[in-house]
Each structure stands twice: as structure tokens, then as C-alpha cells.
Amino acid sequence: QKGGSQAKAYAPVADTVRLHPTSKKKFRPRPCPSGVSVDCASPSPPICCMQLDLDALAATLARASPNFKLNDAGLGDLGAAIVADRVNAAPGRPNLRELRLYKNGIGDVGAVALAGAVEASVSLGALYLHSNCIGAAGGVALALALDRNTSLHTLFLKTNRIGDSGAAALAAALGNGRCALTTLSLQENGITGTGAEAIGNALGRNSTLTSLSLQCNALGDEGVSAVAKGVALNERLLVLDLFHTECAVDGAVALGEALRLNSTLVSLSLGYNKRVGANGAAALCARLSGGGNGTLLSLSLHSVGLVGYGERAKLDKFSGEEESSSRKGSDLSSSSVASVLAGGCGAVEILALCFNKLGDGGALELATCLPSCGALRVLELRQCFVGEAGAEALRAAATAPLEASGELRAVALEVML
């Protein structure tokens, strides 16, 4: 300290003037004296690189509002530690329900401090820490806190880097029977099949979680299959997001088998897994219509490598000989688009097939199957290269009598092109 004044914390220079989330007063970030900026790629972001008006923060924390938000404020680890300390100590915050601290460059040190606040809290219900720099150590600390906390129901950790170790620790908390979480987002955290296996095992024992996002993690077929095993045993999960998880045919088949046994899942996202192809999508839908799950209402198969008949011919014509020959036995073309819905799609009411290269040929294939999909209410085909001929065939099929009863649909099928 200099001249007896209060020590100040600093942040990297920003190009814009930001508003304080509570006071609405404009402030300009001051340059960090160390000259180092927060970098999520470093093992631990420097705690000095932050801007924090301690007096303003203390005043904010003392307010009676049950929701505390300080997003994109450059807190860093030191700021997170101060927030955690004030949350625990401030007499005006016993009823804190929601804490939002995303985009703050918080690393493991800050996460450990916040975990202490979570463990001590009896009222905190939601913690949002996405888009920070929390690694495995921070994930483990938060998992240990969940083991002792009975109030937290929502935890957002997406776009951090907890990896397999952090995921395994959180999975252990989920499976211990004491964790109260209902919503968990682990999107984009560097989790692989190893972490997914731990999560799958936990799902088989968990009775509270209703929504789980593992989007943008390289789980692969092995990891997706492990999660599917947990889903088969789970009796609580409603929403599962496996978007962009490097799932292929085997993973899709495993999910289909799991849904034969599961009776609670309402929404499944398997989009942007291009190796699923028609074979994987057909296997999944066949199991949905084979007398299994009757609760799945929404199925997303965005960009899973479905290619319509005419589009396959174009690809073979314009691609190189080597690429064409390698695709002949691939999951992308060995089964037709029609096979996806050949046996219907169970109780699914919303089916999203956007960003698949269907063309008019694929649309005509789908049109032949729509009469067997009696529960279907919305078919999303945006950016599927469907022309007027394909659109006309789909409209006609949407108003045709149902195959099972010969009657018209009780609710009109909406085809979104």
C-alpha cells in the first residue's frame, strides 16, 4: 500500500467503456502494472490482472437482491475470492439464490474460493461460471462442495477446461445420492470418453438430474455409448445434449438401445455428428418405433451426414476418384435417407434434420415415409437444399392419411423449409 491508501487491483486495458452491472456507472479499465493480460491458455490466469472497485463490490454484495450478477468484469481469481468471501461474510446476503460470474477469467484459485462459498451456503440455487478458465482442480473443488451442499440445483461450467479429471469428480458427486443438481452444463470442457464413462456410471445412480449438456466434447462412440448405458438405467433425466461429440453409428445404436429401456427422456440432441449418417439415424429411429421409449418428443439430427439420392450422385460426379471410393462404404451413403423414417419415429413430435444435404431426392425419400410417422408435428428441414419439387412432395405427404389408421392427422404436420 502507498500512503496508507487501499490497495487497488488492475485489469488489462479494454477498448470499450463498460457499465458496472449494478451501479450502471461507467468506468474505464486501468492498465495492469505487471503488463500481463489474462490468458485462458495459461495454467493459471494472473490474479493481479483484473479491475475491481472494492467499495462498489462491497456495496453490491450488501444489497438485498437474491440475484448477484457480475459478468465480463475482469474479476480473475482475486476478484472471485473476494466475491466468495463477501458472500459468506455479508450479513445482508443470507438469501442469495443466484450467482452469475461468467466471462471473468476465473481460474482454479478462484473456483476453489467459490466452492467454499457453495459449500457454506444454504440458499444458493444457481451458479453460472461459463466462459472462464477453470481447470481440473477447480472442477474437483466444486464437486467436493456439491457433496456437502443441498441447495444448488443449477451449475453452468460450459466453455472451461475441467477435462476428464474434473468430469470424473463431478460424476462422483452426482452419483453419491446427496447432490441436489437438476441442471448441469459441461459443454466444451475437453472431456473425452474417459470422463464420459464416469458420467455414464453416475447417471445410472442419480435421481435428481433432469438436464445434462455434454455438447462440444470429443466423447467419441465409446463415450457416447457409456452415457447411453447410464441413460438406460436413469429414471429422471429429461434433456440430453450430445451435439458435436464425435458420435458415429455405434454411438447412435447405443443410444437407441438405451431409449428402449428409458421412460423419461423427452429431448435428445445428436446434431453435428457427421459420422452418424443414415445408418446411425435409421438405427436410432427404428428403436424408437420398436415399442421402446414413448416419451421422447424432440429429436435433433442437425448435420449428421444425411445425403439425398440426387445429392449423392452429384458428390460422386464432382469429387475426386479417391474420395468417391472411400465414401462408397462409409456411413454417409451406405443407407438411404428413406431408411431413417422407414419404420416411423415413435412418439417424436419434433424432428430436426437441418443442414443435411438432402436436396429434392432426399425430400422425396422422406415424403414416402411421413404417413408412417403418426406422432410427428414438426419437421425441420432448413438449409437442406430442398427445391420446389421436393417441397411439393413433402406438403402432399403431410396432408396424406396416416398409414396406421388411414385417418388424417389430428394436428397438422408443419414442414419447415
XYZ file of C-alpha atoms in Angstrom:
417
model
C 0.000 0.000 0.000
C 1.129 3.517 -0.709
C 0.378 6.433 1.566
C -1.956 4.274 3.663
C -4.497 4.057 0.838
C -6.380 0.912 -0.011
C -4.612 -1.447 -2.408
C -6.041 -1.422 -5.921
C -6.418 -4.280 -8.364
C -5.975 -3.701 -12.055
C -7.196 -5.053 -15.362
C -5.821 -5.188 -18.886
C -6.725 -2.164 -20.975
C -10.023 -2.682 -22.796
C -11.125 -0.946 -25.974
C -14.600 -0.145 -24.728
C -16.210 1.563 -21.779
C -18.294 -0.930 -19.807
C -21.153 -0.477 -17.381
C -20.947 -1.720 -13.830
C -23.608 -4.456 -13.661
C -25.326 -2.936 -10.631
C -24.434 0.718 -10.282
C -24.618 1.425 -14.034
C -21.693 3.839 -13.592
C -19.263 3.974 -16.467
C -15.688 3.037 -15.719
C -12.578 2.564 -17.765
C -10.264 -0.374 -17.116
C -6.839 0.654 -15.813
C -3.710 -0.980 -17.219
C -2.246 -3.840 -15.236
C 1.085 -2.754 -13.733
C 2.588 -6.164 -14.466
C 1.876 -5.770 -18.154
C 0.433 -9.301 -18.243
C -3.038 -9.987 -19.609
C -5.470 -12.731 -18.664
C -4.911 -15.745 -20.893
C -7.112 -18.834 -20.562
C -4.417 -20.919 -22.249
C -2.042 -20.353 -19.342
C -2.050 -22.795 -16.401
C -3.486 -20.167 -14.062
C -4.542 -16.634 -15.069
C -2.563 -13.997 -13.086
C -4.663 -12.777 -10.181
C -3.405 -9.193 -10.473
C -4.895 -8.767 -13.949
C -8.341 -7.532 -13.055
C -10.261 -4.401 -12.384
C -12.255 -4.308 -9.214
C -13.611 -1.383 -7.277
C -13.677 -2.909 -3.811
C -16.038 -0.299 -2.380
C -18.505 -0.726 -5.249
C -18.294 -4.508 -4.962
C -18.937 -4.397 -1.206
C -21.958 -2.166 -1.782
C -23.282 -4.506 -4.450
C -22.902 -7.562 -2.253
C -24.676 -5.820 0.626
C -27.822 -5.288 -1.409
C -30.831 -7.397 -0.513
C -31.423 -8.741 -4.039
C -31.259 -12.556 -4.134
C -29.547 -12.490 -7.558
C -25.965 -11.290 -7.938
C -24.588 -10.682 -11.429
C -21.102 -9.509 -12.303
C -20.393 -10.795 -15.795
C -17.485 -9.879 -18.057
C -15.973 -7.644 -15.376
C -12.378 -8.943 -15.405
C -12.565 -10.332 -11.884
C -9.914 -13.004 -12.249
C -9.047 -15.280 -9.332
C -8.626 -12.498 -6.797
C -11.975 -10.955 -7.625
C -13.688 -14.342 -7.392
C -12.072 -14.921 -3.992
C -13.305 -11.535 -2.763
C -16.813 -12.275 -4.018
C -16.759 -15.635 -2.253
C -15.542 -14.055 0.969
C -18.126 -11.284 0.903
C -20.920 -13.736 0.047
C -20.050 -15.720 3.135
C -19.470 -12.739 5.421
C -22.044 -10.137 4.341
C -24.997 -10.201 6.745
C -27.287 -8.845 4.042
C -26.774 -11.880 1.768
C -28.214 -14.865 3.656
C -30.829 -15.455 0.959
C -28.584 -15.360 -2.111
C -30.254 -17.534 -4.755
C -28.275 -16.928 -7.929
C -24.644 -16.052 -8.640
C -23.572 -15.185 -12.201
C -19.858 -14.682 -12.816
C -19.298 -15.757 -16.402
C -16.591 -14.346 -18.693
C -14.364 -13.227 -15.848
C -11.091 -15.079 -16.430
C -11.620 -17.077 -13.234
C -9.156 -19.956 -12.880
C -8.682 -22.764 -10.392
C -7.777 -20.495 -7.472
C -10.972 -18.507 -7.856
C -13.031 -21.658 -8.380
C -11.693 -23.147 -5.145
C -12.715 -19.993 -3.276
C -16.187 -20.057 -4.831
C -16.503 -23.735 -3.982
C -16.046 -22.787 -0.341
C -18.928 -20.335 -0.660
C -21.104 -23.011 -2.280
C -20.328 -25.470 0.482
C -21.238 -22.959 3.190
C -24.407 -21.684 1.526
C -27.837 -22.959 2.457
C -29.730 -20.857 -0.084
C -27.653 -20.624 -3.302
C -29.606 -22.354 -6.062
C -27.802 -21.452 -9.300
C -24.134 -20.844 -10.119
C -23.112 -19.641 -13.586
C -19.367 -19.855 -14.280
C -19.307 -20.432 -18.023
C -16.630 -18.978 -20.285
C -13.948 -18.806 -17.605
C -10.615 -20.624 -17.253
C -11.488 -23.247 -14.642
C -9.397 -26.407 -14.884
C -9.413 -29.832 -13.268
C -8.524 -28.567 -9.786
C -11.390 -26.091 -9.848
C -13.765 -28.769 -11.076
C -12.728 -31.106 -8.276
C -13.211 -28.354 -5.667
C -16.715 -27.610 -6.941
C -17.530 -31.321 -6.938
C -16.470 -31.632 -3.290
C -18.667 -28.649 -2.457
C -21.644 -30.310 -4.164
C -21.091 -33.318 -1.959
C -21.899 -31.155 1.073
C -24.405 -28.700 -0.414
C -28.130 -29.462 -0.656
C -29.426 -26.223 -2.192
C -27.563 -25.850 -5.511
C -29.731 -27.106 -8.383
C -28.106 -25.419 -11.422
C -24.411 -25.392 -12.361
C -23.145 -23.957 -15.651
C -19.484 -24.722 -16.345
C -19.573 -24.655 -20.133
C -16.521 -23.377 -22.014
C -13.993 -24.077 -19.285
C -11.330 -26.815 -19.208
C -12.099 -29.190 -16.376
C -11.179 -32.197 -18.551
C -11.699 -35.829 -17.615
C -10.472 -35.384 -14.031
C -12.936 -32.623 -13.287
C -15.728 -34.503 -15.043
C -14.999 -37.648 -13.018
C -15.107 -35.674 -9.768
C -18.447 -34.107 -10.689
C -19.734 -37.532 -11.709
C -18.801 -38.894 -8.283
C -20.822 -36.105 -6.683
C -23.791 -36.853 -8.941
C -23.758 -40.488 -8.006
C -23.426 -40.183 -4.241
C -27.123 -39.646 -3.563
C -26.610 -36.316 -1.767
C -26.114 -33.935 -4.710
C -29.214 -31.835 -5.479
C -28.249 -30.717 -9.028
C -31.032 -30.791 -11.619
C -29.221 -28.917 -14.423
C -25.556 -29.404 -15.367
C -23.814 -27.869 -18.374
C -20.333 -29.173 -19.204
C -20.261 -28.009 -22.802
C -16.801 -27.539 -24.343
C -14.630 -28.694 -21.449
C -12.119 -31.036 -23.064
C -13.936 -34.152 -21.839
C -13.215 -37.414 -23.668
C -14.538 -40.948 -23.442
C -12.834 -41.443 -20.073
C -14.786 -38.640 -18.430
C -17.957 -39.694 -20.230
C -17.645 -43.194 -18.776
C -17.631 -41.748 -15.248
C -20.651 -39.584 -16.080
C -22.496 -42.569 -17.529
C -21.893 -44.587 -14.375
C -23.191 -41.694 -12.277
C -26.345 -41.336 -14.387
C -27.241 -44.913 -13.548
C -27.362 -43.975 -9.852
C -28.515 -40.352 -9.954
C -32.122 -39.448 -9.156
C -32.112 -35.621 -9.396
C -30.553 -34.513 -12.707
C -33.093 -33.521 -15.381
C -30.867 -31.715 -17.911
C -27.312 -32.597 -18.988
C -25.239 -30.932 -21.714
C -22.009 -32.518 -22.942
C -22.000 -30.551 -26.185
C -18.701 -29.938 -27.988
C -16.666 -32.567 -26.132
C -14.768 -35.284 -28.021
C -16.568 -38.233 -26.422
C -16.488 -40.488 -29.480
C -18.570 -43.634 -29.829
C -17.044 -45.077 -26.662
C -18.020 -42.077 -24.563
C -21.497 -41.715 -26.046
C -22.121 -45.436 -25.511
C -21.061 -45.077 -21.869
C -23.501 -42.194 -21.384
C -26.192 -44.276 -23.117
C -25.740 -47.076 -20.569
C -26.421 -44.584 -17.796
C -29.475 -43.241 -19.628
C -30.876 -46.762 -19.872
C -30.870 -47.025 -16.068
C -31.807 -43.434 -15.294
C -35.388 -42.582 -14.308
C -35.136 -38.804 -14.033
C -33.248 -37.243 -16.978
C -35.423 -35.250 -19.390
C -32.956 -33.428 -21.670
C -29.656 -34.779 -23.065
C -27.439 -32.682 -25.347
C -24.751 -34.607 -27.254
C -24.297 -32.068 -30.064
C -20.857 -32.256 -31.714
C -19.441 -35.066 -29.572
C -17.807 -37.098 -32.393
C -20.540 -39.713 -32.202
C -20.826 -42.162 -35.119
C -23.017 -45.173 -35.934
C -22.121 -47.264 -32.875
C -22.926 -44.409 -30.524
C -26.285 -43.798 -32.207
C -27.127 -47.500 -31.966
C -26.220 -47.494 -28.253
C -28.496 -44.504 -27.662
C -31.309 -46.271 -29.487
C -30.885 -49.340 -27.295
C -30.856 -47.149 -24.181
C -34.102 -45.470 -25.226
C -35.786 -48.871 -25.404
C -35.375 -49.046 -21.630
C -35.613 -45.375 -20.670
C -39.062 -43.954 -19.959
C -38.325 -40.324 -19.057
C -36.123 -38.676 -21.698
C -38.053 -36.008 -23.611
C -35.369 -34.303 -25.724
C -32.213 -35.650 -27.383
C -29.769 -33.598 -29.448
C -27.306 -35.523 -31.584
C -26.646 -32.774 -34.109
C -23.374 -32.014 -35.870
C -22.124 -35.581 -35.587
C -21.479 -36.090 -39.271
C -20.397 -39.740 -38.962
C -23.795 -40.833 -37.654
C -25.048 -40.912 -41.247
C -28.220 -42.583 -42.482
C -27.249 -45.900 -40.890
C -26.937 -44.448 -37.406
C -30.035 -42.259 -37.721
C -32.067 -45.202 -39.051
C -30.919 -47.463 -36.207
C -31.884 -44.828 -33.647
C -35.336 -44.152 -35.127
C -36.032 -47.874 -35.611
C -35.512 -48.467 -31.913
C -37.754 -45.531 -31.044
C -40.588 -47.056 -33.057
C -39.929 -50.604 -31.916
C -42.035 -50.491 -28.780
C -39.471 -48.806 -26.532
C -39.343 -45.211 -25.318
C -42.701 -43.478 -25.635
C -41.663 -40.187 -24.052
C -39.060 -38.775 -26.469
C -40.797 -35.826 -28.115
C -37.902 -33.884 -29.655
C -35.023 -35.345 -31.676
C -32.332 -33.191 -33.264
C -30.278 -34.721 -36.075
C -28.826 -31.498 -37.490
C -25.926 -32.083 -39.856
C -25.413 -35.803 -39.221
C -24.287 -36.671 -42.742
C -27.627 -37.490 -44.378
C -27.330 -37.189 -48.155
C -30.268 -37.440 -50.557
C -30.202 -39.663 -53.641
C -29.625 -36.894 -56.146
C -27.041 -35.188 -53.951
C -25.084 -38.438 -53.572
C -24.886 -38.688 -57.352
C -23.588 -35.108 -57.527
C -20.956 -35.815 -54.903
C -19.764 -38.888 -56.795
C -19.628 -36.939 -60.042
C -17.721 -33.902 -58.816
C -15.475 -35.402 -56.125
C -12.130 -36.992 -56.821
C -11.836 -40.699 -57.517
C -10.090 -41.410 -54.202
C -12.697 -39.509 -52.156
C -15.546 -41.186 -54.038
C -14.194 -44.681 -53.481
C -13.603 -44.010 -49.767
C -17.190 -42.831 -49.386
C -18.773 -45.881 -51.021
C -18.554 -47.951 -47.867
C -18.957 -45.072 -45.455
C -21.807 -44.312 -43.126
C -22.756 -41.292 -45.231
C -24.065 -43.156 -48.257
C -24.494 -46.856 -47.493
C -28.123 -46.376 -46.461
C -30.810 -44.169 -47.973
C -32.490 -41.216 -46.320
C -35.785 -43.112 -46.602
C -34.443 -45.754 -44.221
C -34.276 -43.178 -41.416
C -38.057 -42.965 -41.119
C -38.984 -46.242 -42.809
C -40.465 -47.627 -39.610
C -41.651 -44.313 -38.199
C -40.075 -42.427 -35.308
C -42.058 -43.492 -32.271
C -43.622 -40.712 -30.225
C -41.336 -37.993 -31.619
C -43.286 -34.828 -32.369
C -40.406 -32.541 -33.389
C -37.741 -33.899 -35.730
C -34.935 -31.576 -36.844
C -32.902 -32.623 -39.891
C -31.496 -29.186 -40.753
C -28.140 -28.765 -42.509
C -28.191 -32.203 -44.113
C -27.620 -32.286 -47.864
C -30.966 -33.830 -48.790
C -31.920 -31.993 -51.964
C -35.138 -32.854 -53.808
C -34.152 -36.520 -53.935
C -33.858 -36.753 -50.151
C -37.087 -34.813 -49.686
C -38.912 -37.275 -51.965
C -37.475 -40.168 -49.928
C -38.717 -38.598 -46.697
C -42.124 -37.877 -48.196
C -42.718 -41.578 -48.776
C -42.173 -42.227 -45.039
C -44.207 -39.416 -43.467
C -47.507 -41.350 -43.453
C -45.885 -43.853 -41.058
C -44.891 -41.084 -38.592
C -48.240 -40.512 -36.946
C -46.998 -38.528 -33.936
C -44.831 -36.125 -35.946
C -45.970 -32.495 -35.731
C -42.921 -30.501 -36.870
C -40.292 -31.495 -39.440
C -37.411 -29.003 -39.683
C -35.517 -29.097 -42.971
C -33.810 -25.699 -43.068
C -30.696 -25.455 -45.244
C -31.269 -28.910 -46.742
C -31.142 -27.751 -50.388
C -34.768 -28.744 -50.978
C -36.249 -27.267 -54.145
C -39.835 -26.775 -55.236
C -40.338 -30.382 -56.340
C -39.210 -31.743 -53.003
C -41.230 -29.152 -51.086
C -44.387 -30.042 -53.012
C -43.920 -33.749 -52.297
C -43.468 -33.040 -48.573
C -46.589 -30.851 -48.445
C -48.634 -33.566 -50.104
C -47.294 -36.219 -47.718
C -48.002 -34.008 -44.724
C -51.706 -33.961 -45.573
C -51.967 -37.632 -46.627
C -53.873 -40.184 -44.484
C -51.809 -41.922 -41.819
C -50.554 -45.370 -42.699
C -51.609 -46.993 -39.421
C -55.218 -45.794 -39.244
C -55.993 -44.413 -42.676
C -57.218 -41.232 -40.956
C -55.862 -37.719 -41.216
C -53.559 -36.333 -38.543
C -55.287 -34.846 -35.515
C -52.765 -31.991 -35.666
C -51.357 -30.758 -38.975
C -47.732 -31.595 -39.753
C -45.675 -28.437 -40.208
C -42.763 -28.786 -42.619
C -40.231 -26.017 -42.044
C -38.009 -25.445 -45.068
